[in-house]
PDB file of C-alpha atoms in Angstrom:
ATOM      1  CA  UNK A  11      27.387  38.538 -26.707  1.00 46.00           C
ATOM      2  CA  UNK A  12      23.509  37.504 -28.053  1.00 49.00           C
ATOM      3  CA  UNK A  13      23.164  34.774 -28.720  1.00 47.00           C
ATOM      4  CA  UNK A  14      19.459  33.591 -30.514  1.00 51.00           C
ATOM      5  CA  UNK A  15      17.482  31.624 -28.815  1.00 60.00           C
ATOM      6  CA  UNK A  16      14.175  29.477 -29.701  1.00 75.00           C
ATOM      7  CA  UNK A  17      12.013  30.241 -27.376  1.00 89.00           C
ATOM      8  CA  UNK A  18       8.710  30.566 -26.024  1.00 93.00           C
ATOM      9  CA  UNK A  19       5.805  31.924 -23.869  1.00 95.00           C
ATOM     10  CA  UNK A  20       7.170  30.121 -20.887  1.00 95.00           C
ATOM     11  CA  UNK A  21      10.879  31.206 -21.127  1.00 94.00           C
ATOM     12  CA  UNK A  22       9.067  34.959 -21.929  1.00 96.00           C
ATOM     13  CA  UNK A  23       8.006  34.388 -18.269  1.00 96.00           C
ATOM     14  CA  UNK A  24      11.102  33.670 -16.495  1.00 95.00           C
ATOM     15  CA  UNK A  25      12.885  36.120 -18.512  1.00 94.00           C
ATOM     16  CA  UNK A  26      10.559  38.808 -16.465  1.00 96.00           C
ATOM     17  CA  UNK A  27      10.908  36.870 -13.035  1.00 96.00           C
ATOM     18  CA  UNK A  28      14.742  37.805 -14.036  1.00 95.00           C
ATOM     19  CA  UNK A  29      14.294  41.790 -15.241  1.00 96.00           C
ATOM     20  CA  UNK A  30      11.298  42.609 -12.439  1.00 96.00           C
ATOM     21  CA  UNK A  31      14.594  41.038  -9.697  1.00 96.00           C
ATOM     22  CA  UNK A  32      16.950  42.872 -11.564  1.00 96.00           C
ATOM     23  CA  UNK A  33      15.000  46.550 -11.230  1.00 97.00           C
ATOM     24  CA  UNK A  34      13.403  46.637 -14.620  1.00 97.00           C
ATOM     25  CA  UNK A  35      17.670  46.665 -16.399  1.00 97.00           C
ATOM     26  CA  UNK A  36      18.613  44.190 -18.823  1.00 97.00           C
ATOM     27  CA  UNK A  37      22.557  44.079 -18.678  1.00 95.00           C
ATOM     28  CA  UNK A  38      23.106  42.705 -21.920  1.00 95.00           C
ATOM     29  CA  UNK A  39      21.712  42.324 -25.893  1.00 95.00           C
ATOM     30  CA  UNK A  40      18.020  40.529 -25.180  1.00 94.00           C
ATOM     31  CA  UNK A  41      16.999  38.366 -27.915  1.00 94.00           C
ATOM     32  CA  UNK A  42      13.740  36.987 -28.356  1.00 95.00           C
ATOM     33  CA  UNK A  43      13.464  34.863 -31.312  1.00 94.00           C
ATOM     34  CA  UNK A  44      10.676  31.935 -32.000  1.00 93.00           C
ATOM     35  CA  UNK A  45       7.437  31.852 -33.697  1.00 94.00           C
ATOM     36  CA  UNK A  46       6.082  30.124 -29.795  1.00 96.00           C
ATOM     37  CA  UNK A  47       6.380  32.917 -28.290  1.00 97.00           C
ATOM     38  CA  UNK A  48       2.875  34.650 -28.588  1.00 97.00           C
ATOM     39  CA  UNK A  49       2.909  37.424 -25.744  1.00 97.00           C
ATOM     40  CA  UNK A  50       5.543  40.346 -24.085  1.00 97.00           C
ATOM     41  CA  UNK A  51       3.369  41.157 -21.579  1.00 97.00           C
ATOM     42  CA  UNK A  52       5.635  38.665 -18.989  1.00 97.00           C
ATOM     43  CA  UNK A  53       8.474  41.936 -19.446  1.00 97.00           C
ATOM     44  CA  UNK A  54       6.267  44.672 -18.050  1.00 96.00           C
ATOM     45  CA  UNK A  55       8.512  47.062 -15.264  1.00 95.00           C
ATOM     46  CA  UNK A  56      11.745  46.481 -18.385  1.00 97.00           C
ATOM     47  CA  UNK A  57      12.359  49.295 -17.914  1.00 98.00           C
ATOM     48  CA  UNK A  58      15.902  49.605 -19.588  1.00 98.00           C
ATOM     49  CA  UNK A  59      17.738  47.678 -22.064  1.00 98.00           C
ATOM     50  CA  UNK A  60      21.699  48.444 -21.429  1.00 97.00           C
ATOM     51  CA  UNK A  61      22.680  46.120 -24.965  1.00 97.00           C
ATOM     52  CA  UNK A  62      20.264  45.421 -28.148  1.00 97.00           C
ATOM     53  CA  UNK A  63      17.013  44.260 -28.049  1.00 97.00           C
ATOM     54  CA  UNK A  64      16.187  42.403 -30.936  1.00 97.00           C
ATOM     55  CA  UNK A  65      12.990  40.401 -32.333  1.00 97.00           C
ATOM     56  CA  UNK A  66      13.044  37.752 -34.505  1.00 96.00           C
ATOM     57  CA  UNK A  67      10.026  35.778 -36.022  1.00 96.00           C
ATOM     58  CA  UNK A  68       7.675  35.604 -33.046  1.00 96.00           C
ATOM     59  CA  UNK A  69       4.056  35.710 -32.833  1.00 97.00           C
ATOM     60  CA  UNK A  70       3.277  38.708 -30.986  1.00 97.00           C
ATOM     61  CA  UNK A  71       0.109  41.090 -32.789  1.00 97.00           C
ATOM     62  CA  UNK A  72       1.930  43.747 -30.083  1.00 97.00           C
ATOM     63  CA  UNK A  73       4.506  44.695 -27.995  1.00 98.00           C
ATOM     64  CA  UNK A  74       2.519  45.104 -24.798  1.00 97.00           C
ATOM     65  CA  UNK A  75       4.451  44.433 -21.864  1.00 97.00           C
ATOM     66  CA  UNK A  76       7.231  46.697 -22.828  1.00 98.00           C
ATOM     67  CA  UNK A  77       5.985  49.888 -21.958  1.00 97.00           C
ATOM     68  CA  UNK A  78       8.067  50.618 -19.570  1.00 98.00           C
ATOM     69  CA  UNK A  79      11.321  50.851 -22.170  1.00 98.00           C
ATOM     70  CA  UNK A  80      12.496  54.159 -21.317  1.00 98.00           C
ATOM     71  CA  UNK A  81      15.868  53.453 -23.063  1.00 98.00           C
ATOM     72  CA  UNK A  82      17.746  50.939 -25.666  1.00 98.00           C
ATOM     73  CA  UNK A  83      21.470  51.372 -25.328  1.00 98.00           C
ATOM     74  CA  UNK A  84      22.282  49.493 -28.016  1.00 98.00           C
ATOM     75  CA  UNK A  85      20.261  48.384 -31.131  1.00 98.00           C
ATOM     76  CA  UNK A  86      16.506  48.051 -31.777  1.00 98.00           C
ATOM     77  CA  UNK A  87      15.431  45.033 -34.547  1.00 98.00           C
ATOM     78  CA  UNK A  88      12.614  43.876 -35.188  1.00 97.00           C
ATOM     79  CA  UNK A  89      12.124  41.450 -37.789  1.00 97.00           C
ATOM     80  CA  UNK A  90      10.111  38.763 -39.306  1.00 96.00           C
ATOM     81  CA  UNK A  91       7.186  38.903 -37.148  1.00 96.00           C
ATOM     82  CA  UNK A  92       4.607  38.774 -39.344  1.00 95.00           C
ATOM     83  CA  UNK A  93       1.795  38.633 -37.419  1.00 96.00           C
ATOM     84  CA  UNK A  94       3.214  41.631 -35.184  1.00 96.00           C
ATOM     85  CA  UNK A  95       0.636  44.417 -36.394  1.00 94.00           C
ATOM     86  CA  UNK A  96       1.576  47.624 -34.003  1.00 94.00           C
ATOM     87  CA  UNK A  97       4.153  48.751 -31.965  1.00 96.00           C
ATOM     88  CA  UNK A  98       2.354  49.359 -29.456  1.00 97.00           C
ATOM     89  CA  UNK A  99       3.864  49.428 -25.961  1.00 97.00           C
ATOM     90  CA  UNK A 100       6.859  50.835 -27.469  1.00 97.00           C
ATOM     91  CA  UNK A 101       4.994  54.464 -26.298  1.00 96.00           C
ATOM     92  CA  UNK A 102       7.359  55.061 -23.463  1.00 97.00           C
ATOM     93  CA  UNK A 103      10.508  54.655 -25.346  1.00 98.00           C
ATOM     94  CA  UNK A 104      12.549  57.729 -25.472  1.00 97.00           C
ATOM     95  CA  UNK A 105      15.888  57.167 -27.150  1.00 97.00           C
ATOM     96  CA  UNK A 106      17.912  53.910 -29.408  1.00 98.00           C
ATOM     97  CA  UNK A 107      21.585  54.267 -28.494  1.00 97.00           C
ATOM     98  CA  UNK A 108      22.394  52.288 -32.086  1.00 97.00           C
ATOM     99  CA  UNK A 109      20.294  50.907 -35.094  1.00 96.00           C
ATOM    100  CA  UNK A 110      16.916  50.812 -35.040  1.00 96.00           C
ATOM    101  CA  UNK A 111      16.344  48.178 -38.289  1.00 95.00           C
ATOM    102  CA  UNK A 112      12.595  47.161 -38.908  1.00 94.00           C
ATOM    103  CA  UNK A 113      12.603  45.210 -41.379  1.00 92.00           C
ATOM    104  CA  UNK A 114      10.223  42.543 -43.175  1.00 93.00           C
ATOM    105  CA  UNK A 115       7.504  42.947 -40.329  1.00 94.00           C
ATOM    106  CA  UNK A 116       4.176  42.016 -43.184  1.00 91.00           C
ATOM    107  CA  UNK A 117       1.269  42.713 -41.075  1.00 91.00           C
ATOM    108  CA  UNK A 118       3.079  46.104 -39.138  1.00 91.00           C
ATOM    109  CA  UNK A 119       0.715  49.045 -40.745  1.00 87.00           C
ATOM    110  CA  UNK A 120       0.640  50.971 -37.084  1.00 88.00           C
ATOM    111  CA  UNK A 121       4.111  52.051 -35.870  1.00 89.00           C
ATOM    112  CA  UNK A 122       2.036  55.465 -34.014  1.00 89.00           C
ATOM    113  CA  UNK A 123       3.417  54.188 -30.684  1.00 93.00           C
ATOM    114  CA  UNK A 124       6.723  55.400 -30.950  1.00 92.00           C
ATOM    115  CA  UNK A 125       5.696  59.148 -30.374  1.00 91.00           C
ATOM    116  CA  UNK A 126       8.244  59.611 -27.666  1.00 94.00           C
ATOM    117  CA  UNK A 127      10.727  58.339 -29.746  1.00 95.00           C
ATOM    118  CA  UNK A 128      13.669  61.199 -29.440  1.00 93.00           C
ATOM    119  CA  UNK A 129      16.671  59.979 -30.270  1.00 94.00           C
ATOM    120  CA  UNK A 130      18.302  57.122 -32.852  1.00 95.00           C
ATOM    121  CA  UNK A 131      22.736  57.181 -31.963  1.00 96.00           C
ATOM    122  CA  UNK A 132      23.103  55.311 -35.916  1.00 95.00           C
ATOM    123  CA  UNK A 133      20.982  54.466 -38.305  1.00 92.00           C
ATOM    124  CA  UNK A 134      16.795  54.521 -38.915  1.00 89.00           C
ATOM    125  CA  UNK A 135      15.813  51.899 -41.325  1.00 88.00           C
ATOM    126  CA  UNK A 136      12.393  50.733 -42.324  1.00 83.00           C
ATOM    127  CA  UNK A 137      11.565  47.686 -44.988  1.00 86.00           C
ATOM    128  CA  UNK A 138       8.287  47.030 -44.173  1.00 84.00           C
ATOM    129  CA  UNK A 139       5.920  47.171 -47.594  1.00 79.00           C
ATOM    130  CA  UNK A 140       2.492  48.008 -45.873  1.00 79.00           C
ATOM    131  CA  UNK A 141       3.395  50.649 -44.292  1.00 79.00           C
ATOM    132  CA  UNK A 142       2.548  53.875 -45.416  1.00 79.00           C
ATOM    133  CA  UNK A 143       2.918  56.743 -43.044  1.00 79.00           C
ATOM    134  CA  UNK A 144       5.793  57.308 -40.647  1.00 79.00           C
ATOM    135  CA  UNK A 145       4.132  59.753 -38.569  1.00 78.00           C
ATOM    136  CA  UNK A 146       4.638  57.993 -35.293  1.00 83.00           C
ATOM    137  CA  UNK A 147       8.256  58.807 -35.627  1.00 85.00           C
ATOM    138  CA  UNK A 148       6.747  62.743 -35.412  1.00 84.00           C
ATOM    139  CA  UNK A 149       9.322  63.324 -31.849  1.00 89.00           C
ATOM    140  CA  UNK A 150      12.379  61.846 -33.860  1.00 90.00           C
ATOM    141  CA  UNK A 151      15.050  64.935 -33.463  1.00 88.00           C
ATOM    142  CA  UNK A 152      18.557  63.629 -34.280  1.00 88.00           C
ATOM    143  CA  UNK A 153      18.947  59.856 -36.411  1.00 90.00           C
ATOM    144  CA  UNK A 154      23.055  59.585 -35.819  1.00 90.00           C
ATOM    145  CA  UNK A 155      23.675  57.649 -38.992  1.00 88.00           C
ATOM    146  CA  UNK A 156      22.056  57.497 -41.843  1.00 84.00           C
ATOM    147  CA  UNK A 157      17.857  56.885 -42.937  1.00 82.00           C
ATOM    148  CA  UNK A 158      16.682  54.912 -45.471  1.00 82.00           C
ATOM    149  CA  UNK A 159      12.798  54.064 -46.081  1.00 78.00           C
ATOM    150  CA  UNK A 160      12.167  51.518 -47.922  1.00 79.00           C
ATOM    151  CA  UNK A 161       8.184  50.216 -48.445  1.00 76.00           C
ATOM    152  CA  UNK A 162       5.987  49.851 -51.581  1.00 76.00           C
ATOM    153  CA  UNK A 163       2.919  51.973 -50.038  1.00 79.00           C
ATOM    154  CA  UNK A 164       4.750  54.945 -47.575  1.00 77.00           C
ATOM    155  CA  UNK A 165       2.880  57.963 -48.990  1.00 77.00           C
ATOM    156  CA  UNK A 166       3.651  59.865 -45.931  1.00 74.00           C
ATOM    157  CA  UNK A 167       6.886  61.007 -44.495  1.00 71.00           C
ATOM    158  CA  UNK A 168       5.578  63.392 -42.184  1.00 67.00           C
ATOM    159  CA  UNK A 169       7.454  63.266 -38.996  1.00 66.00           C
ATOM    160  CA  UNK A 170      10.981  64.922 -41.430  1.00 68.00           C
ATOM    161  CA  UNK A 171       9.784  67.727 -40.897  1.00 68.00           C
ATOM    162  CA  UNK A 172      10.759  67.435 -37.220  1.00 78.00           C
ATOM    163  CA  UNK A 173      14.287  66.195 -37.493  1.00 80.00           C
ATOM    164  CA  UNK A 174      16.956  68.414 -36.700  1.00 81.00           C
ATOM    165  CA  UNK A 175      20.086  66.541 -37.474  1.00 78.00           C
ATOM    166  CA  UNK A 176      20.310  63.334 -39.963  1.00 78.00           C
ATOM    167  CA  UNK A 177      24.372  62.858 -39.372  1.00 80.00           C
ATOM    168  CA  UNK A 178      26.265  60.064 -41.820  1.00 69.00           C
ATOM    169  CA  UNK A 179      27.943  60.661 -44.795  1.00 57.00           C
ATOM    170  CA  UNK A 180      26.824  64.207 -46.164  1.00 42.00           C
ATOM    171  CA  UNK A 181      24.722  67.051 -45.443  1.00 36.00           C
ATOM    172  CA  UNK A 182      21.795  66.527 -43.717  1.00 37.00           C
ATOM    173  CA  UNK A 183      19.069  64.616 -45.170  1.00 39.00           C
ATOM    174  CA  UNK A 184      21.391  63.793 -48.310  1.00 35.00           C
ATOM    175  CA  UNK A 185      21.256  60.623 -47.129  1.00 38.00           C
ATOM    176  CA  UNK A 186      17.806  59.696 -47.018  1.00 45.00           C
ATOM    177  CA  UNK A 187      16.953  56.797 -49.495  1.00 47.00           C
ATOM    178  CA  UNK A 188      13.702  56.552 -50.936  1.00 49.00           C
ATOM    179  CA  UNK A 189      13.211  52.695 -53.155  1.00 51.00           C
ATOM    180  CA  UNK A 190      10.145  51.014 -54.759  1.00 49.00           C
ATOM    181  CA  UNK A 191       7.448  54.160 -53.958  1.00 49.00           C
ATOM    182  CA  UNK A 192       7.440  56.808 -56.744  1.00 51.00           C
ATOM    183  CA  UNK A 193       4.447  58.114 -55.201  1.00 49.00           C
ATOM    184  CA  UNK A 194       6.442  59.376 -51.889  1.00 48.00           C
ATOM    185  CA  UNK A 195       6.370  63.410 -51.757  1.00 46.00           C
ATOM    186  CA  UNK A 196       8.730  64.493 -49.481  1.00 47.00           C
ATOM    187  CA  UNK A 197       9.411  68.119 -48.851  1.00 44.00           C
ATOM    188  CA  UNK A 198      12.202  69.471 -46.690  1.00 43.00           C
TER     189      UNK A 198
END
């Protein structure tokens, strides 16, 4: 079970040493939270998180250091990281076993580094008002549950054309919710 602790850069450095000693695999849920975390660079070499990866209320502007991360067995949650401008660092991520929840990251404008993400076992939920495009999700072929999009500035959901399957309660695409943006154009 994940326990949220307020970390700092020294704690992330120690975590990085432990991950490297374990061959790049974290055997549980990894929760990184705290405004004293300004870099994830010490996590270089992290290849797999067998549980969930949660980044909450950090001061990181990018996710550099996570470039080797290919799979997350549980959820990927990034929330309240207002300094985060880009998901740079997640270029190697191919699969998330459960939910992808990217919430309330006021500075997030670039998700293009998710270009290799192909499969999401649970729901995909975006709640970031500054984001205007989900184009970085162009390789996603399967979402195991609902797709929820909530962004005031979102005008481009072109990635939907590559989706082969959205499971959940209803037929494919019936569970897409577009909230708060009358300018959004969706063509299926």
